[in-house]
Short mmCIF file of N, CA and C in Angstrom, two decimals:
data_model
loop_
_atom_site.label_atom_id
_atom_site.label_comp_id
_atom_site.label_asym_id
_atom_site.label_seq_id
_atom_site.Cartn_x
_atom_site.Cartn_y
_atom_site.Cartn_z
N MET A 161 0.48 -1.32 0.47
CA MET A 161 0.52 0.16 0.01
C MET A 161 0.65 0.90 0.12
N THR A 162 0.46 2.04 -0.91
CA THR A 162 1.32 3.19 -0.78
C THR A 162 1.07 3.89 0.31
N VAL A 163 1.86 5.19 0.56
CA VAL A 163 1.84 6.34 2.01
C VAL A 163 0.17 7.32 1.93
N MET A 164 -0.17 7.92 0.24
CA MET A 164 -1.31 7.92 0.10
C MET A 164 -2.50 7.45 -0.41
N ASN A 165 -2.08 6.26 -0.20
CA ASN A 165 -3.54 5.37 0.21
C ASN A 165 -4.33 5.02 1.51
N ARG A 166 -3.14 5.41 2.44
CA ARG A 166 -3.52 5.32 3.97
C ARG A 166 -4.99 6.85 4.11
N ILE A 167 -4.36 7.59 4.08
CA ILE A 167 -5.60 8.91 3.88
C ILE A 167 -6.72 8.13 4.19
N LYS A 168 -7.15 9.16 5.20
CA LYS A 168 -8.72 9.06 5.83
C LYS A 168 -9.38 9.64 5.02
N VAL A 169 -10.23 9.59 4.00
CA VAL A 169 -11.03 10.38 2.74
C VAL A 169 -12.54 10.78 3.00
N SER A 170 -12.88 10.37 4.73
CA SER A 170 -14.75 10.28 4.81
C SER A 170 -13.84 10.13 6.21
N GLU A 171 -15.25 10.36 7.21
CA GLU A 171 -15.41 10.13 8.75
C GLU A 171 -14.93 8.42 8.93
N ASN A 172 -15.75 7.86 7.91
CA ASN A 172 -15.40 6.69 8.12
C ASN A 172 -14.76 5.70 7.22
N PHE A 173 -13.94 5.81 6.25
CA PHE A 173 -13.56 5.54 5.31
C PHE A 173 -12.13 5.76 4.90
N TYR A 174 -11.48 5.12 4.65
CA TYR A 174 -9.97 5.37 3.91
C TYR A 174 -9.66 4.87 2.52
N LEU A 175 -8.99 5.63 2.09
CA LEU A 175 -8.63 5.84 0.80
C LEU A 175 -8.47 3.78 0.20
N ARG A 176 -7.08 3.13 0.54
CA ARG A 176 -7.10 2.03 0.83
C ARG A 176 -8.46 0.99 0.84
N GLU A 177 -8.85 1.34 1.12
CA GLU A 177 -10.31 0.30 0.87
C GLU A 177 -10.59 0.65 -0.47
N PHE A 178 -11.08 1.29 -1.25
CA PHE A 178 -10.98 1.36 -2.63
C PHE A 178 -9.79 1.07 -3.83
N GLU A 179 -9.34 0.68 -2.84
CA GLU A 179 -7.68 0.23 -4.21
C GLU A 179 -8.12 -1.16 -4.98
N CYS A 180 -7.59 -1.39 -6.42
CA CYS A 180 -7.91 -2.67 -7.32
C CYS A 180 -6.97 -3.93 -6.30
N LYS A 181 -7.89 -4.51 -5.93
CA LYS A 181 -7.71 -5.50 -5.57
C LYS A 181 -6.37 -6.68 -5.15
N ASP A 182 -5.49 -6.83 -7.43
CA ASP A 182 -5.03 -6.48 -7.65
C ASP A 182 -3.35 -6.52 -7.23
N GLY A 183 -3.62 -5.99 -6.29
CA GLY A 183 -2.04 -6.11 -5.56
C GLY A 183 -1.02 -4.40 -6.20
N SER A 184 -2.04 -4.29 -6.76
CA SER A 184 -1.17 -2.62 -8.03
C SER A 184 -1.31 -1.17 -6.91
N HIS A 185 -2.32 -0.90 -6.38
CA HIS A 185 -2.40 -0.44 -5.13
C HIS A 185 -2.79 0.98 -5.79
N GLN A 186 -3.05 0.77 -7.22
CA GLN A 186 -4.36 1.74 -7.68
C GLN A 186 -5.73 1.87 -7.44
N VAL A 187 -5.91 3.02 -8.10
CA VAL A 187 -7.84 3.97 -7.14
C VAL A 187 -7.55 4.85 -7.61
N ARG A 188 -9.42 4.79 -7.78
CA ARG A 188 -9.82 6.22 -8.83
C ARG A 188 -11.39 5.94 -7.23
N LEU A 189 -11.54 7.31 -7.04
CA LEU A 189 -12.75 7.19 -6.17
C LEU A 189 -12.86 8.55 -6.62
N HIS A 190 -14.62 8.23 -6.51
CA HIS A 190 -15.16 9.39 -7.53
C HIS A 190 -16.13 10.17 -5.98
N PRO A 191 -15.83 11.25 -6.03
CA PRO A 191 -16.30 11.86 -4.82
C PRO A 191 -17.78 11.68 -4.83
N GLN A 192 -19.00 11.44 -5.52
CA GLN A 192 -20.08 11.42 -5.18
C GLN A 192 -20.26 9.04 -4.62
N LEU A 193 -20.10 8.39 -4.91
CA LEU A 193 -19.62 7.65 -4.61
C LEU A 193 -19.82 7.32 -3.66
N LEU A 194 -17.87 8.11 -2.52
CA LEU A 194 -17.60 8.26 -1.09
C LEU A 194 -18.92 9.56 -0.96
N GLU A 195 -19.27 10.16 -0.93
CA GLU A 195 -20.61 10.82 -0.24
C GLU A 195 -21.42 10.16 0.01
N LYS A 196 -22.28 8.99 -1.40
CA LYS A 196 -22.96 8.29 -0.91
C LYS A 196 -22.80 6.72 0.21
N LEU A 197 -21.42 6.63 0.05
CA LEU A 197 -21.55 5.15 0.64
C LEU A 197 -21.16 6.15 2.10
N GLN A 198 -20.73 6.89 2.57
CA GLN A 198 -20.81 7.41 3.66
C GLN A 198 -22.60 7.94 4.34
N GLN A 199 -23.31 8.28 3.83
CA GLN A 199 -24.20 8.42 4.14
C GLN A 199 -24.86 7.29 4.47
N LEU A 200 -24.72 6.18 4.05
CA LEU A 200 -25.57 4.85 4.37
C LEU A 200 -24.61 3.82 4.72
N ARG A 201 -23.30 4.40 5.01
CA ARG A 201 -22.45 3.93 6.45
C ARG A 201 -23.68 4.64 7.79
N ASN A 202 -23.47 5.91 7.47
CA ASN A 202 -24.80 6.91 8.95
C ASN A 202 -25.53 5.98 9.15
N LYS A 203 -26.71 6.15 7.71
CA LYS A 203 -27.87 5.45 8.14
C LYS A 203 -28.20 3.97 8.82
N LEU A 204 -27.28 3.30 8.40
CA LEU A 204 -27.21 1.66 8.75
C LEU A 204 -26.24 1.16 10.25
N LYS A 205 -25.66 3.14 10.30
CA LYS A 205 -24.46 2.33 12.18
C LYS A 205 -24.08 1.69 12.04
N ARG A 206 -24.00 1.20 11.11
CA ARG A 206 -22.73 -0.07 10.98
C ARG A 206 -21.13 0.03 10.38
N PRO A 207 -20.34 -0.97 10.57
CA PRO A 207 -19.64 0.00 8.89
C PRO A 207 -19.56 -1.33 7.78
N VAL A 208 -19.18 -0.82 7.24
CA VAL A 208 -19.99 -0.85 5.26
C VAL A 208 -18.81 -1.07 5.16
N ILE A 209 -18.43 -2.83 5.01
CA ILE A 209 -16.61 -3.77 3.67
C ILE A 209 -17.45 -3.22 2.39
N ILE A 210 -16.51 -3.04 1.51
CA ILE A 210 -15.93 -3.29 0.42
C ILE A 210 -15.34 -4.54 -0.06
N THR A 211 -15.70 -5.05 -0.62
CA THR A 211 -15.30 -6.25 -1.68
C THR A 211 -14.45 -5.76 -2.29
N SER A 212 -15.11 -4.54 -3.21
CA SER A 212 -14.86 -4.39 -4.22
C SER A 212 -14.61 -3.18 -5.02
N GLY A 213 -14.25 -2.48 -4.95
CA GLY A 213 -13.71 -0.55 -5.58
C GLY A 213 -13.22 -0.73 -6.62
N TYR A 214 -12.07 0.42 -6.97
CA TYR A 214 -11.60 0.50 -8.04
C TYR A 214 -11.14 -1.07 -8.64
N ARG A 215 -11.30 -0.95 -10.32
CA ARG A 215 -10.88 -1.92 -11.24
C ARG A 215 -9.74 -1.26 -11.81
N ASN A 216 -8.86 -1.91 -12.59
CA ASN A 216 -7.91 -1.52 -13.50
C ASN A 216 -8.52 -2.67 -14.80
N PRO A 217 -8.30 -2.42 -15.72
CA PRO A 217 -8.83 -2.60 -16.83
C PRO A 217 -7.97 -4.21 -16.62
N ALA A 218 -7.28 -4.60 -16.15
CA ALA A 218 -6.71 -5.81 -16.08
C ALA A 218 -7.45 -6.90 -15.54
N HIS A 219 -7.37 -6.37 -14.11
CA HIS A 219 -7.94 -6.75 -13.08
C HIS A 219 -9.60 -6.88 -13.03
N ASN A 220 -10.75 -5.98 -14.15
CA ASN A 220 -11.36 -6.26 -13.99
C ASN A 220 -11.90 -7.38 -14.94
N ALA A 221 -10.98 -8.00 -16.13
CA ALA A 221 -10.87 -8.98 -17.21
C ALA A 221 -11.17 -10.10 -16.55
N ARG A 222 -10.38 -9.92 -15.71
CA ARG A 222 -9.37 -11.38 -14.91
C ARG A 222 -10.85 -11.80 -13.24
N VAL A 223 -11.47 -11.14 -13.27
CA VAL A 223 -12.43 -11.58 -12.67
C VAL A 223 -13.70 -11.20 -13.37
N GLY A 224 -13.60 -11.25 -14.35
CA GLY A 224 -14.95 -10.96 -15.09
C GLY A 224 -15.76 -10.10 -15.05
N GLY A 225 -15.31 -9.50 -14.94
CA GLY A 225 -16.23 -7.98 -15.16
C GLY A 225 -16.63 -7.33 -16.78
N SER A 226 -17.93 -6.37 -16.70
CA SER A 226 -18.15 -6.00 -17.93
C SER A 226 -17.19 -5.08 -18.57
N PRO A 227 -17.19 -4.90 -19.29
CA PRO A 227 -16.24 -4.28 -20.11
C PRO A 227 -16.67 -2.54 -19.91
N THR A 228 -17.27 -2.43 -19.75
CA THR A 228 -17.61 -1.07 -19.02
C THR A 228 -18.53 -0.77 -17.88
N SER A 229 -17.97 -1.66 -16.66
CA SER A 229 -17.99 -1.75 -15.61
C SER A 229 -17.98 0.03 -15.19
N GLN A 230 -18.34 -0.26 -14.23
CA GLN A 230 -18.50 0.90 -12.87
C GLN A 230 -17.25 0.67 -12.29
N HIS A 231 -17.01 -0.53 -11.86
CA HIS A 231 -15.78 -0.11 -11.38
C HIS A 231 -14.05 -0.23 -11.87
N LEU A 232 -15.15 0.71 -12.41
CA LEU A 232 -13.20 1.07 -13.53
C LEU A 232 -13.22 2.62 -13.58
N LEU A 233 -14.10 2.94 -13.69
CA LEU A 233 -13.71 4.93 -13.29
C LEU A 233 -14.55 5.01 -12.13
N GLY A 234 -14.11 4.67 -11.16
CA GLY A 234 -13.90 4.21 -9.63
C GLY A 234 -15.92 5.05 -9.47
N THR A 235 -16.41 4.30 -9.85
CA THR A 235 -18.19 4.94 -9.52
C THR A 235 -18.82 4.12 -9.02
N ALA A 236 -17.95 3.02 -8.43
CA ALA A 236 -19.06 1.61 -7.92
C ALA A 236 -17.42 0.88 -6.99
N ALA A 237 -18.59 0.68 -5.98
CA ALA A 237 -18.42 -0.32 -4.98
C ALA A 237 -19.46 -1.67 -4.89
N ASP A 238 -18.83 -2.56 -4.58
CA ASP A 238 -19.02 -4.02 -3.84
C ASP A 238 -19.23 -3.91 -2.60
N LEU A 239 -20.48 -4.25 -1.84
CA LEU A 239 -20.55 -3.87 -0.79
C LEU A 239 -21.12 -5.48 0.20
N GLN A 240 -20.63 -5.20 1.70
CA GLN A 240 -21.53 -6.00 2.71
C GLN A 240 -21.76 -5.64 3.48
N VAL A 241 -22.28 -5.49 4.96
CA VAL A 241 -22.76 -5.43 6.28
C VAL A 241 -22.79 -6.50 7.16
N THR A 242 -22.18 -6.59 7.96
CA THR A 242 -22.61 -7.64 9.04
C THR A 242 -23.58 -7.25 9.63
N GLY A 243 -24.62 -8.65 9.86
CA GLY A 243 -26.26 -8.13 10.30
C GLY A 243 -27.02 -7.00 9.38
N VAL A 244 -26.82 -7.64 8.04
CA VAL A 244 -28.15 -7.06 7.22
C VAL A 244 -28.42 -7.32 5.94
N SER A 245 -28.63 -7.68 5.55
CA SER A 245 -29.42 -8.48 5.15
C SER A 245 -29.00 -8.22 3.23
N ILE A 246 -28.90 -8.85 2.09
CA ILE A 246 -28.68 -8.33 1.31
C ILE A 246 -29.63 -7.81 0.28
N HIS A 247 -31.05 -8.20 0.21
CA HIS A 247 -31.88 -7.46 0.33
C HIS A 247 -32.10 -6.29 1.33
N GLN A 248 -31.83 -6.00 2.66
CA GLN A 248 -32.27 -4.60 3.23
C GLN A 248 -30.78 -4.05 2.97
N LEU A 249 -29.85 -4.22 2.38
CA LEU A 249 -28.45 -3.72 1.52
C LEU A 249 -28.85 -3.26 0.75
N ALA A 250 -30.02 -3.48 -0.37
CA ALA A 250 -30.13 -3.26 -0.91
C ALA A 250 -30.85 -2.18 -1.06
N LEU A 251 -32.36 -2.11 -0.32
CA LEU A 251 -32.72 -1.40 -0.21
C LEU A 251 -32.36 -0.01 0.37
N GLU A 252 -31.62 0.71 1.47
CA GLU A 252 -31.18 0.93 2.25
C GLU A 252 -30.38 2.16 0.89
N ALA A 253 -29.86 1.12 -0.04
CA ALA A 253 -28.75 1.96 -1.29
C ALA A 253 -29.46 3.00 -1.48
N ARG A 254 -31.12 2.61 -2.33
CA ARG A 254 -31.19 2.42 -3.29
C ARG A 254 -31.73 4.47 -2.18
N GLN A 255 -32.47 4.13 -1.20
CA GLN A 255 -32.95 5.23 -0.54
C GLN A 255 -31.68 6.46 -0.04
N VAL A 256 -30.44 6.22 -0.17
CA VAL A 256 -29.11 7.15 0.35
C VAL A 256 -29.63 7.44 -1.18
N GLY A 257 -29.89 7.02 -1.82
CA GLY A 257 -29.21 7.53 -3.79
C GLY A 257 -28.78 7.12 -4.28
N PHE A 258 -27.98 5.59 -4.11
CA PHE A 258 -27.22 4.56 -5.01
C PHE A 258 -28.25 5.25 -6.93
N THR A 259 -27.37 5.02 -7.76
CA THR A 259 -28.61 4.81 -8.99
C THR A 259 -28.54 3.53 -9.81
N GLY A 260 -27.48 2.81 -9.02
CA GLY A 260 -26.72 1.24 -9.62
C GLY A 260 -27.20 -0.01 -8.56
N ILE A 261 -27.37 -0.41 -8.73
CA ILE A 261 -28.29 -1.44 -7.31
C ILE A 261 -28.07 -2.92 -8.04
N GLY A 262 -27.01 -3.52 -8.23
CA GLY A 262 -26.74 -5.08 -8.05
C GLY A 262 -26.64 -5.75 -6.98
N ILE A 263 -27.86 -6.70 -7.09
CA ILE A 263 -28.27 -8.30 -5.66
C ILE A 263 -27.76 -9.23 -6.44
N TYR A 264 -26.21 -9.94 -5.11
CA TYR A 264 -25.52 -10.77 -5.96
C TYR A 264 -26.26 -11.90 -4.50
N ASP A 265 -24.92 -13.05 -4.61
CA ASP A 265 -25.57 -13.64 -3.09
C ASP A 265 -25.13 -13.28 -2.20
N THR A 266 -24.22 -12.28 -2.10
CA THR A 266 -22.84 -12.48 -0.67
C THR A 266 -23.08 -10.99 -0.66
N PHE A 267 -23.41 -10.31 -1.94
CA PHE A 267 -22.98 -8.49 -1.43
C PHE A 267 -23.66 -7.65 -2.68
N VAL A 268 -23.75 -6.39 -2.43
CA VAL A 268 -25.09 -5.70 -3.47
C VAL A 268 -23.50 -4.51 -3.92
N HIS A 269 -23.51 -4.54 -5.30
CA HIS A 269 -22.97 -3.80 -6.01
C HIS A 269 -24.11 -2.00 -5.49
N VAL A 270 -23.20 -1.14 -5.75
CA VAL A 270 -23.35 -0.06 -5.50
C VAL A 270 -22.87 1.11 -6.73
N ASP A 271 -23.00 1.81 -7.44
CA ASP A 271 -22.72 3.20 -8.13
C ASP A 271 -23.50 3.99 -8.65
N VAL A 272 -22.68 4.99 -9.04
CA VAL A 272 -23.32 6.44 -9.26
C VAL A 272 -23.75 7.26 -10.68
N ARG A 273 -23.41 6.24 -11.39
CA ARG A 273 -24.17 6.16 -12.68
C ARG A 273 -25.15 6.93 -12.77
N ALA A 274 -24.88 7.53 -14.37
CA ALA A 274 -26.04 8.87 -14.71
C ALA A 274 -27.44 8.50 -14.71
N THR A 275 -27.64 6.84 -15.67
CA THR A 275 -28.90 6.55 -15.81
C THR A 275 -29.10 5.43 -14.64
N PRO A 276 -29.67 5.42 -14.45
CA PRO A 276 -30.53 4.54 -12.77
C PRO A 276 -30.80 3.00 -13.55
N ALA A 277 -30.33 2.04 -12.67
CA ALA A 277 -30.22 0.39 -12.63
C ALA A 277 -29.98 -0.07 -11.96
N SER A 278 -30.80 -1.17 -12.32
CA SER A 278 -30.91 -2.28 -11.07
C SER A 278 -30.89 -3.45 -12.07
N TRP A 279 -30.47 -4.46 -10.89
CA TRP A 279 -30.42 -5.99 -11.22
C TRP A 279 -30.30 -6.96 -10.35
N ASP A 280 -30.57 -8.32 -10.70
CA ASP A 280 -30.47 -9.23 -9.31
C ASP A 280 -29.81 -10.64 -10.14
N HIS A 281 -28.85 -11.47 -10.03
CA HIS A 281 -28.00 -12.46 -10.14
C HIS A 281 -27.85 -12.89 -9.03
N ARG A 282 -28.82 -12.99 -8.04
CA ARG A 282 -28.55 -14.31 -7.08
C ARG A 282 -28.81 -15.56 -7.72
N SER A 283 -28.22 -16.34 -7.09
CA SER A 283 -28.43 -17.45 -7.32
C SER A 283 -30.21 -18.37 -7.32
N GLY A 284 -30.51 -18.11 -6.36
CA GLY A 284 -31.87 -18.83 -5.74
C GLY A 284 -33.02 -18.65 -6.49
#
């Protein structure tokens, strides 16, 4: 991790939480994404775990991400919150104003895209 990524960027988030998970320490973070994530954290009064933030193109391809993924722009994050169901997390994310919401078996994708979109990719 670079020294820069140790910076606290909001009340509850550090830049390192948004780093590409390939070990490169690359990071892009859109201010609106951070603002909405902090609002969600405040609303839930629980830690929000970011399982995937920024992805560089190579890492995005390796994990099977869409070539037009919002993760490439630093405008998306995949989340988990202990003690909050995936369904409830998605509802709360919508209420704080995320415009892209995807529901998966173990996480919720949120983003701040211009055109609203939602999807459910749970296996059950």
